[in-house]
């Protein structure tokens, strides 16, 4: 029996059971964190007088050797040792002999695995925040070139009012800013240290939990050992923030797919972000935004999966909780790669200003402004709306856009129309008339851009 817990067993583990209950197939990704947590634990054991200086030094050296082998790609893992914690411990004992067995004093795999996950997500959350900021920067840079680029704004995917392209893109800047804020808020809860909670009830050894927490960069410790080993809220929180990030990426991706269609031709994604068809040689497919749109599904699925695992679990640790990992790793990988592709895809895309500009001349998206014009002449908005409705209907029947109508035609609907109506109806005046804070006029968008710039600067301070 070479298993670390083999003492009370008389039979070998069934082979499928051994393989299926093992988590080493995926939790090897926690190897760095596991060693880091063990180092903090052994330093603390020594300073509390639980291990002698000599024992601690041997364990420390042993852990460094294991760490070096890991980084050199020379550490092998086996199912027989079940998970990353026991694989590392086994390697340590192989390196330094029986004294390695003292590392686990006052510790359980239950607080150990929780510690590893906290360390892992703390690091990943910070990295993802940086990647979000890169995407925001790409949006900001592109928007800076397009405050005066005009395109139709849509509601119900029907032409609504002309807007600036920068305004449209900056909407996503603020979505990603909220995502950034959500991750930032979650850091204070990821920063609770579970280490020292033991299996569930604490330990009889005179440990110092604040000490290990500090060494590992955590802000504080869980006040309750049972909560410490059974809490996975911090992963759920990360996964739900990730779902919203992917939702935003998916919405933006959908816009790119639509805009790149022949029918719109508003943008063209760079060749390096598209693929071709094996049968239709003319095609250039927006595969990247399509995949990003689709991958929201797996991230949402991972979130629901973990919530379902946790629902109804009694305290404290249950083996069910081992199922938290694959979904978490997958979500981390999916979000990281999505953001990694999104920033350069935005930076390299071509914006077809002229096509967008032409589009706003072939619709009725300036209709609201005739209504506002009549309101300024004293008409109640409702009445004005009714008048314009009739004008639009007339235009549709006559095959004329509003700017094609003559003053006489306008005056046939209301006597208040004067020659100045034509300037009002120019799409650019329509856009620039929306000067309210957060609106689409060039002046308002430039203000917004400044605010976005300050937001980015704060992140690098
Ligand atoms: N591999 C386990 C997990 O990922 C580690 C904790 C095991 N604890 C236990 N009591 N079996 O959850």
Short mmCIF file of C-alpha atoms and ligand atoms in Angstrom, two decimals:
data_model
loop_
_atom_site.label_atom_id
_atom_site.label_comp_id
_atom_site.label_asym_id
_atom_site.label_seq_id
_atom_site.Cartn_x
_atom_site.Cartn_y
_atom_site.Cartn_z
CA UNK A 1 0.00 0.00 0.00
CA UNK A 2 1.80 3.10 -1.17
CA UNK A 3 -1.15 5.48 -0.78
CA UNK A 4 -0.62 8.34 1.66
CA UNK A 5 -3.91 7.41 3.36
CA UNK A 6 -3.42 3.65 2.91
CA UNK A 7 -3.15 2.78 6.62
CA UNK A 8 -6.75 1.73 7.34
CA UNK A 9 -7.30 -0.06 4.03
CA UNK A 10 -6.93 -3.76 3.28
CA UNK A 11 -7.76 -3.74 -0.42
CA UNK A 12 -6.46 -2.04 -3.51
CA UNK A 13 -8.69 0.66 -4.99
CA UNK A 14 -10.75 -0.48 -7.97
CA UNK A 15 -8.97 0.79 -11.10
CA UNK A 16 -11.86 2.82 -12.56
CA UNK A 17 -12.60 4.23 -9.13
CA UNK A 18 -8.97 5.21 -8.75
CA UNK A 19 -9.01 7.03 -12.05
CA UNK A 20 -12.43 8.65 -11.66
CA UNK A 21 -11.99 9.85 -8.08
CA UNK A 22 -8.58 11.28 -8.87
CA UNK A 23 -8.36 14.97 -9.74
CA UNK A 24 -4.72 15.03 -10.81
CA UNK A 25 -5.85 14.98 -14.46
CA UNK A 26 -6.88 18.61 -14.05
CA UNK A 27 -5.71 19.97 -10.69
CA UNK A 28 -2.07 19.67 -11.76
CA UNK A 29 -2.73 23.26 -12.81
CA UNK A 30 -2.60 24.17 -9.12
CA UNK A 31 0.94 22.85 -8.64
CA UNK A 32 2.57 26.28 -8.26
CA UNK A 33 -0.08 27.42 -5.78
CA UNK A 34 0.17 24.18 -3.85
CA UNK A 35 3.91 24.61 -3.35
CA UNK A 36 3.49 28.29 -2.50
CA UNK A 37 0.87 27.41 0.14
CA UNK A 38 3.09 24.68 1.55
CA UNK A 39 6.06 27.03 1.84
CA UNK A 40 3.99 29.57 3.78
CA UNK A 41 2.70 26.76 6.01
CA UNK A 42 6.16 25.39 6.78
CA UNK A 43 7.59 28.86 7.59
CA UNK A 44 4.72 29.38 10.00
CA UNK A 45 5.15 25.93 11.58
CA UNK A 46 8.75 26.83 12.26
CA UNK A 47 8.14 30.29 13.67
CA UNK A 48 5.49 28.82 15.98
CA UNK A 49 7.97 26.22 17.19
CA UNK A 50 5.90 23.36 15.80
CA UNK A 51 8.78 22.26 13.56
CA UNK A 52 12.46 22.69 14.39
CA UNK A 53 14.59 25.02 12.33
CA UNK A 54 16.38 22.05 10.84
CA UNK A 55 13.19 20.21 9.88
CA UNK A 56 11.73 23.33 8.32
CA UNK A 57 14.93 23.97 6.36
CA UNK A 58 14.89 20.41 4.98
CA UNK A 59 11.26 20.71 3.93
CA UNK A 60 11.86 24.11 2.42
CA UNK A 61 14.80 22.82 0.38
CA UNK A 62 12.77 19.80 -0.68
CA UNK A 63 9.88 22.01 -1.82
CA UNK A 64 12.30 24.17 -3.79
CA UNK A 65 13.65 21.07 -5.53
CA UNK A 66 10.13 19.93 -6.37
CA UNK A 67 9.34 23.44 -7.59
CA UNK A 68 12.41 23.47 -9.83
CA UNK A 69 11.53 20.10 -11.30
CA UNK A 70 8.00 21.33 -11.93
CA UNK A 71 9.26 24.41 -13.76
CA UNK A 72 11.72 22.32 -15.76
CA UNK A 73 8.86 20.05 -16.80
CA UNK A 74 10.40 17.13 -14.96
CA UNK A 75 7.74 16.43 -12.38
CA UNK A 76 5.55 13.44 -13.12
CA UNK A 77 2.10 13.01 -11.64
CA UNK A 78 0.22 9.79 -11.07
CA UNK A 79 -3.41 8.80 -10.57
CA UNK A 80 -2.33 6.59 -7.73
CA UNK A 81 -1.62 9.71 -5.69
CA UNK A 82 -5.02 11.09 -6.55
CA UNK A 83 -4.55 14.83 -6.58
CA UNK A 84 -1.98 17.58 -6.79
CA UNK A 85 -1.65 17.83 -3.00
CA UNK A 86 -0.67 14.21 -2.48
CA UNK A 87 1.43 14.09 -5.63
CA UNK A 88 3.52 17.03 -4.41
CA UNK A 89 3.76 15.60 -0.90
CA UNK A 90 4.87 12.25 -2.32
CA UNK A 91 7.56 13.97 -4.40
CA UNK A 92 8.71 15.87 -1.32
CA UNK A 93 9.03 12.68 0.71
CA UNK A 94 10.89 11.02 -2.18
CA UNK A 95 13.31 13.96 -2.15
CA UNK A 96 13.99 14.37 1.57
CA UNK A 97 12.70 11.23 3.22
CA UNK A 98 10.35 10.80 6.17
CA UNK A 99 10.76 14.35 7.47
CA UNK A 100 8.72 15.44 4.43
CA UNK A 101 5.77 13.82 6.16
CA UNK A 102 5.88 16.61 8.77
CA UNK A 103 4.71 19.20 6.25
CA UNK A 104 1.10 18.14 6.68
CA UNK A 105 1.15 18.89 10.44
CA UNK A 106 -1.85 21.02 11.41
CA UNK A 107 -3.18 21.01 7.87
CA UNK A 108 -5.72 19.04 5.83
CA UNK A 109 -6.22 18.73 2.11
CA UNK A 110 -9.51 20.51 2.71
CA UNK A 111 -7.98 23.81 3.74
CA UNK A 112 -5.09 23.14 1.37
CA UNK A 113 -7.23 22.82 -1.77
CA UNK A 114 -9.30 25.86 -0.80
CA UNK A 115 -6.07 27.84 -0.31
CA UNK A 116 -4.77 26.77 -3.72
CA UNK A 117 -7.99 27.83 -5.41
CA UNK A 118 -8.00 31.20 -3.67
CA UNK A 119 -4.39 31.80 -4.74
CA UNK A 120 -5.12 30.71 -8.28
CA UNK A 121 -8.19 32.91 -8.71
CA UNK A 122 -6.58 35.90 -7.05
CA UNK A 123 -3.87 35.77 -9.67
CA UNK A 124 -6.19 35.02 -12.60
CA UNK A 125 -8.66 37.73 -11.63
CA UNK A 126 -5.89 40.31 -11.69
CA UNK A 127 -4.65 39.05 -15.06
CA UNK A 128 -8.13 39.14 -16.55
CA UNK A 129 -8.61 42.69 -15.28
CA UNK A 130 -5.47 43.68 -17.19
CA UNK A 131 -6.79 41.99 -20.32
CA UNK A 132 -10.13 43.80 -19.94
CA UNK A 133 -8.22 47.07 -19.75
CA UNK A 134 -6.41 46.15 -23.00
CA UNK A 135 -9.76 45.70 -24.74
CA UNK A 136 -10.98 49.00 -23.30
CA UNK A 137 -7.82 50.67 -24.59
CA UNK A 138 -8.43 49.27 -28.10
CA UNK A 139 -12.02 50.57 -28.03
CA UNK A 140 -10.83 53.93 -26.73
CA UNK A 141 -8.19 54.29 -29.44
CA UNK A 142 -10.58 53.35 -32.23
CA UNK A 143 -13.29 55.66 -30.86
CA UNK A 144 -10.85 58.58 -30.81
CA UNK A 145 -10.62 58.34 -34.61
CA UNK A 146 -14.37 58.19 -35.13
CA UNK A 147 -16.19 60.83 -33.09
CA UNK A 148 -17.45 62.31 -36.40
CA UNK A 149 -18.06 59.01 -38.21
CA UNK A 150 -21.79 58.74 -38.64
CA UNK A 151 -23.88 55.58 -38.95
CA UNK A 152 -27.48 54.57 -38.34
CA UNK A 153 -28.33 53.79 -34.73
CA UNK A 154 -30.85 50.99 -34.34
CA UNK A 155 -33.57 49.91 -32.00
CA UNK A 156 -35.32 46.60 -32.78
CA UNK A 157 -32.64 46.41 -35.51
CA UNK A 158 -34.68 49.07 -37.31
CA UNK A 159 -33.08 52.38 -38.27
CA UNK A 160 -33.75 54.74 -35.38
CA UNK A 161 -31.48 57.82 -35.23
CA UNK A 162 -28.06 58.57 -36.69
CA UNK A 163 -25.24 58.22 -34.18
CA UNK A 164 -21.48 58.52 -34.06
CA UNK A 165 -19.45 55.34 -34.45
CA UNK A 166 -17.37 56.33 -31.44
CA UNK A 167 -20.55 56.56 -29.39
CA UNK A 168 -21.58 53.06 -30.41
CA UNK A 169 -18.18 51.58 -29.56
CA UNK A 170 -17.86 53.47 -26.28
CA UNK A 171 -21.06 51.82 -25.07
CA UNK A 172 -18.95 48.65 -24.89
CA UNK A 173 -16.15 50.51 -23.13
CA UNK A 174 -18.51 51.12 -20.20
CA UNK A 175 -19.81 47.54 -20.19
CA UNK A 176 -16.23 46.32 -19.83
CA UNK A 177 -15.64 48.97 -17.18
CA UNK A 178 -18.42 47.48 -15.07
CA UNK A 179 -16.93 44.02 -15.63
CA UNK A 180 -13.60 45.36 -14.45
CA UNK A 181 -15.26 46.83 -11.37
CA UNK A 182 -17.04 43.57 -10.59
CA UNK A 183 -13.78 41.63 -10.66
CA UNK A 184 -12.11 44.31 -8.59
CA UNK A 185 -14.88 44.10 -5.97
CA UNK A 186 -14.56 40.33 -5.83
CA UNK A 187 -10.87 40.55 -4.93
CA UNK A 188 -11.62 41.43 -1.35
CA UNK A 189 -13.56 38.22 -0.89
CA UNK A 190 -11.05 36.05 -2.75
CA UNK A 191 -8.56 37.48 -0.27
CA UNK A 192 -9.85 35.51 2.70
CA UNK A 193 -7.42 32.80 3.72
CA UNK A 194 -8.82 29.34 4.47
CA UNK A 195 -5.41 27.97 5.51
CA UNK A 196 -5.38 26.69 9.07
CA UNK A 197 -9.02 25.61 9.05
CA UNK A 198 -7.84 21.98 9.05
CA UNK A 199 -10.26 19.33 7.87
CA UNK A 200 -13.22 21.34 9.18
CA UNK A 201 -12.83 22.12 12.87
CA UNK A 202 -9.44 23.82 13.20
CA UNK A 203 -6.34 22.19 14.66
CA UNK A 204 -4.81 21.33 18.03
CA UNK A 205 -1.46 22.85 17.02
CA UNK A 206 -0.67 26.45 18.01
CA UNK A 207 -0.71 27.75 14.43
CA UNK A 208 -0.82 31.39 13.35
CA UNK A 209 -3.34 31.88 10.55
CA UNK A 210 -2.67 35.60 10.15
CA UNK A 211 0.95 34.76 9.53
CA UNK A 212 0.28 32.38 6.62
CA UNK A 213 -2.40 34.73 5.25
CA UNK A 214 0.10 37.59 5.18
CA UNK A 215 2.81 35.48 3.57
CA UNK A 216 0.40 34.43 0.82
CA UNK A 217 -0.85 37.96 0.14
CA UNK A 218 -4.34 37.46 1.56
CA UNK A 219 -6.04 40.33 3.35
CA UNK A 220 -7.65 38.40 6.15
CA UNK A 221 -8.66 34.92 7.34
CA UNK A 222 -12.04 33.18 7.32
CA UNK A 223 -13.46 33.62 10.83
CA UNK A 224 -15.07 30.15 10.72
CA UNK A 225 -13.13 26.98 9.87
CA UNK A 226 -16.20 25.14 8.52
CA UNK A 227 -17.07 28.01 6.22
CA UNK A 228 -13.41 28.23 5.19
CA UNK A 229 -13.24 24.68 3.82
CA UNK A 230 -16.69 24.54 2.28
CA UNK A 231 -16.95 27.99 0.71
CA UNK A 232 -16.86 28.13 -3.07
CA UNK A 233 -18.76 31.43 -3.35
CA UNK A 234 -15.63 33.15 -4.58
CA UNK A 235 -15.55 30.81 -7.59
CA UNK A 236 -19.26 31.32 -8.28
CA UNK A 237 -18.69 35.05 -8.07
CA UNK A 238 -15.81 34.87 -10.51
CA UNK A 239 -17.83 32.68 -12.87
CA UNK A 240 -20.80 35.02 -12.84
CA UNK A 241 -18.56 38.01 -13.54
CA UNK A 242 -17.10 35.91 -16.37
CA UNK A 243 -20.58 35.20 -17.73
CA UNK A 244 -21.27 38.92 -17.98
CA UNK A 245 -17.90 39.54 -19.64
CA UNK A 246 -18.74 36.88 -22.22
CA UNK A 247 -22.25 38.28 -22.64
CA UNK A 248 -20.76 41.66 -23.51
CA UNK A 249 -18.21 40.08 -25.82
CA UNK A 250 -21.00 38.10 -27.45
CA UNK A 251 -23.13 41.18 -28.09
CA UNK A 252 -20.19 43.01 -29.62
CA UNK A 253 -19.30 39.95 -31.69
CA UNK A 254 -22.83 39.83 -33.01
CA UNK A 255 -22.54 43.46 -34.15
CA UNK A 256 -19.28 42.64 -35.93
CA UNK A 257 -20.85 39.67 -37.70
CA UNK A 258 -23.80 41.80 -38.85
CA UNK A 259 -21.64 44.77 -39.80
CA UNK A 260 -19.32 42.59 -41.84
CA UNK A 261 -22.14 41.13 -43.93
CA UNK A 262 -22.42 42.23 -47.56
CA UNK A 263 -25.74 43.84 -46.66
CA UNK A 264 -24.18 46.20 -44.10
CA UNK A 265 -20.48 46.34 -45.07
CA UNK A 266 -19.88 48.80 -42.21
CA UNK A 267 -16.63 47.16 -41.14
CA UNK A 268 -14.16 44.61 -42.33
CA UNK A 269 -12.26 42.44 -39.89
CA UNK A 270 -8.62 41.92 -40.70
CA UNK A 271 -7.68 38.84 -42.73
CA UNK A 272 -5.73 37.56 -39.76
CA UNK A 273 -8.97 37.26 -37.77
CA UNK A 274 -11.06 35.55 -40.46
CA UNK A 275 -11.07 32.22 -42.23
CA UNK A 276 -12.14 31.02 -45.65
CA UNK A 277 -14.53 28.44 -47.00
CA UNK A 278 -13.34 25.11 -48.36
CA UNK A 279 -15.87 25.25 -51.19
CA UNK A 280 -16.80 28.89 -51.83
CA UNK A 281 -13.59 30.71 -52.72
CA UNK A 282 -15.07 34.21 -52.44
CA UNK A 283 -15.87 33.85 -48.75
CA UNK A 284 -14.22 35.53 -45.79
CA UNK A 285 -15.92 34.37 -42.64
CA UNK A 286 -15.95 36.19 -39.29
CA UNK A 287 -15.15 32.98 -37.39
CA UNK A 288 -13.55 34.69 -34.43
CA UNK A 289 -16.57 36.77 -33.36
CA UNK A 290 -18.79 33.78 -34.12
CA UNK A 291 -16.77 31.56 -31.77
CA UNK A 292 -16.62 34.22 -29.09
CA UNK A 293 -20.39 34.58 -29.32
CA UNK A 294 -20.79 30.82 -28.94
CA UNK A 295 -18.32 30.40 -26.09
CA UNK A 296 -20.59 32.44 -23.85
CA UNK A 297 -22.55 29.19 -23.70
CA UNK A 298 -19.83 27.17 -22.04
CA UNK A 299 -19.05 29.93 -19.55
CA UNK A 300 -22.72 30.21 -18.58
CA UNK A 301 -22.85 26.41 -18.41
CA UNK A 302 -19.87 26.28 -16.05
CA UNK A 303 -21.57 28.79 -13.75
CA UNK A 304 -24.83 26.84 -13.63
CA UNK A 305 -22.83 23.63 -13.20
CA UNK A 306 -21.08 24.85 -10.07
CA UNK A 307 -24.19 26.43 -8.58
CA UNK A 308 -25.89 23.07 -9.02
CA UNK A 309 -23.00 21.19 -7.39
CA UNK A 310 -23.14 23.45 -4.33
CA UNK A 311 -26.89 23.57 -3.92
CA UNK A 312 -27.93 21.30 -1.06
CA UNK A 313 -24.40 20.35 0.07
CA UNK A 314 -24.19 19.93 3.84
CA UNK A 315 -21.19 21.30 5.73
CA UNK A 316 -18.33 20.91 5.49
CA UNK A 317 -16.11 19.48 2.70
CA UNK A 318 -17.76 16.97 0.36
CA UNK A 319 -16.11 15.20 -2.55
CA UNK A 320 -18.69 16.90 -4.78
CA UNK A 321 -16.59 20.01 -4.43
CA UNK A 322 -13.80 18.51 -6.48
CA UNK A 323 -16.15 19.12 -9.42
CA UNK A 324 -15.55 22.87 -9.05
CA UNK A 325 -12.27 22.75 -10.92
CA UNK A 326 -12.69 21.79 -14.54
CA UNK A 327 -15.41 24.40 -15.07
CA UNK A 328 -13.33 27.05 -13.37
CA UNK A 329 -10.24 26.28 -15.44
CA UNK A 330 -12.33 26.24 -18.59
CA UNK A 331 -13.94 29.58 -17.76
CA UNK A 332 -10.57 31.16 -17.01
CA UNK A 333 -9.13 29.87 -20.28
CA UNK A 334 -12.17 30.88 -22.33
CA UNK A 335 -12.31 34.42 -20.96
CA UNK A 336 -8.56 34.93 -21.22
CA UNK A 337 -8.35 33.81 -24.83
CA UNK A 338 -11.51 35.73 -25.77
CA UNK A 339 -10.04 38.97 -24.44
CA UNK A 340 -6.66 38.17 -26.01
CA UNK A 341 -8.30 37.91 -29.44
CA UNK A 342 -10.74 40.78 -29.01
CA UNK A 343 -8.26 43.60 -28.37
CA UNK A 344 -6.15 43.08 -31.54
CA UNK A 345 -9.27 42.26 -33.59
CA UNK A 346 -10.71 45.68 -32.72
CA UNK A 347 -7.38 47.41 -33.27
CA UNK A 348 -6.94 45.89 -36.73
CA UNK A 349 -10.44 46.20 -38.18
CA UNK A 350 -11.32 48.56 -41.03
CA UNK A 351 -14.19 50.97 -40.51
CA UNK A 352 -16.00 51.83 -43.74
CA UNK A 353 -16.86 55.44 -43.01
CA UNK A 354 -18.37 56.14 -46.44
CA UNK A 355 -20.71 53.14 -46.37
CA UNK A 356 -21.97 54.10 -42.94
CA UNK A 357 -22.36 57.71 -43.98
CA UNK A 358 -24.28 56.70 -47.13
CA UNK A 359 -26.60 54.53 -45.05
CA UNK A 360 -27.92 57.43 -42.99
CA UNK A 361 -28.98 59.20 -46.17
CA UNK A 362 -31.28 56.42 -47.24
CA UNK A 363 -33.66 56.19 -44.32
CA UNK A 364 -36.13 58.15 -42.21
CA UNK A 365 -33.92 58.27 -39.13
CA UNK A 366 -34.13 62.08 -39.11
CA UNK A 367 -37.89 61.96 -38.50
CA UNK A 368 -37.69 62.65 -34.76
CA UNK A 369 -35.95 65.89 -35.53
CA UNK A 370 -38.86 67.24 -37.57
CA UNK A 371 -41.01 66.54 -34.55
CA UNK A 372 -38.56 68.41 -32.31
CA UNK A 373 -38.57 71.22 -34.92
CA UNK A 374 -42.33 71.62 -34.66
CA UNK A 375 -42.17 71.41 -30.87
CA UNK A 376 -39.76 74.33 -30.96
CA UNK A 377 -42.40 76.15 -33.05
CA UNK A 378 -44.86 75.63 -30.19
CA UNK A 379 -46.65 72.38 -31.11
CA UNK A 380 -47.24 69.74 -28.40
CA UNK A 381 -44.94 66.74 -29.08
CA UNK A 382 -47.87 64.33 -29.57
CA UNK A 383 -49.39 66.48 -32.30
CA UNK A 384 -46.02 66.94 -33.96
CA UNK A 385 -45.47 63.15 -33.89
CA UNK A 386 -48.80 62.67 -35.70
CA UNK A 387 -47.88 65.22 -38.40
CA UNK A 388 -44.50 63.57 -39.02
CA UNK A 389 -46.07 60.13 -39.16
CA UNK A 390 -48.16 61.37 -42.07
CA UNK A 391 -45.14 62.96 -43.76
CA UNK A 392 -43.19 59.68 -43.49
CA UNK A 393 -46.14 57.78 -44.95
CA UNK A 394 -46.33 60.30 -47.80
CA UNK A 395 -42.57 59.91 -48.40
CA UNK A 396 -42.87 56.12 -48.46
CA UNK A 397 -45.70 56.29 -51.00
CA UNK A 398 -43.87 58.82 -53.17
CA UNK A 399 -40.52 57.02 -52.85
CA UNK A 400 -38.90 60.07 -51.32
CA UNK A 401 -36.75 60.49 -48.22
CA UNK A 402 -37.44 63.49 -45.99
CA UNK A 403 -34.59 65.50 -47.45
CA UNK A 404 -36.04 64.98 -50.95
CA UNK A 405 -39.30 66.76 -50.10
CA UNK A 406 -39.86 70.39 -51.12
CA UNK A 407 -40.83 73.15 -48.69
CA UNK A 408 -44.29 73.21 -50.31
CA UNK A 409 -44.72 69.51 -49.61
CA UNK A 410 -43.77 70.06 -45.96
CA UNK A 411 -46.09 73.04 -45.65
CA UNK A 412 -48.98 70.97 -46.98
CA UNK A 413 -48.73 69.06 -43.68
CA UNK A 414 -48.17 72.04 -41.41
CA UNK A 415 -47.88 75.76 -41.99
CA UNK A 416 -45.08 76.20 -39.44
CA UNK A 417 -42.45 74.68 -41.74
CA UNK A 418 -39.89 77.13 -43.03
CA UNK A 419 -36.74 76.97 -45.11
CA UNK A 420 -34.54 76.14 -42.10
CA UNK A 421 -36.06 72.63 -41.91
CA UNK A 422 -33.53 71.30 -44.45
CA UNK A 423 -30.49 72.12 -42.34
CA UNK A 424 -32.17 70.42 -39.37
CA UNK A 425 -32.69 67.25 -41.40
CA UNK A 426 -29.07 66.76 -42.43
CA UNK A 427 -28.00 63.52 -40.68
CA UNK A 428 -24.93 65.23 -39.28
CA UNK A 429 -27.05 68.00 -37.71
CA UNK A 430 -29.39 65.33 -36.39
CA UNK A 431 -26.47 63.61 -34.69
CA UNK A 432 -24.85 66.77 -33.44
CA UNK A 433 -28.11 68.14 -32.08
CA UNK A 434 -27.99 65.48 -29.33
CA UNK A 435 -25.78 67.46 -27.03
CA UNK A 436 -27.21 66.18 -23.75
CA UNK A 437 -24.72 64.51 -21.37
CA UNK A 438 -24.02 60.97 -22.59
CA UNK A 439 -25.58 61.79 -25.98
CA UNK A 440 -24.19 61.20 -29.44
CA UNK A 441 -23.22 64.72 -30.59
CA UNK A 442 -19.56 65.17 -31.40
CA UNK A 443 -19.10 67.51 -28.43
CA UNK A 444 -20.82 65.13 -25.99
CA UNK A 445 -18.86 62.14 -27.33
CA UNK A 446 -15.59 64.03 -26.97
CA UNK A 447 -16.50 64.66 -23.34
CA UNK A 448 -17.29 60.98 -22.91
CA UNK A 449 -13.99 60.06 -24.52
CA UNK A 450 -12.17 62.23 -22.00
CA UNK A 451 -13.95 60.44 -19.19
CA UNK A 452 -12.96 57.09 -20.71
CA UNK A 453 -9.36 58.28 -20.97
CA UNK A 454 -9.32 59.27 -17.30
CA UNK A 455 -10.76 55.85 -16.41
CA UNK A 456 -7.90 54.14 -18.25
CA UNK A 457 -5.28 56.38 -16.67
CA UNK A 458 -6.55 55.52 -13.19
CA UNK A 459 -5.93 51.84 -13.87
CA UNK A 460 -2.25 52.37 -14.56
CA UNK A 461 -1.67 54.74 -11.61
N1 LIG B 1 -8.82 16.70 -4.76
C1 LIG B 1 -9.66 17.24 -3.74
C2 LIG B 1 -10.54 18.33 -4.32
O1 LIG B 1 -10.21 18.79 -5.38
C3 LIG B 1 -8.86 17.79 -2.61
C4 LIG B 1 -9.52 17.72 -1.29
C5 LIG B 1 -9.70 16.31 -0.89
N2 LIG B 1 -10.18 16.18 0.44
C6 LIG B 1 -10.69 15.03 0.89
N3 LIG B 1 -11.09 15.01 2.10
N4 LIG B 1 -10.85 13.98 0.10
O2 LIG B 1 -11.53 18.72 -3.78
#
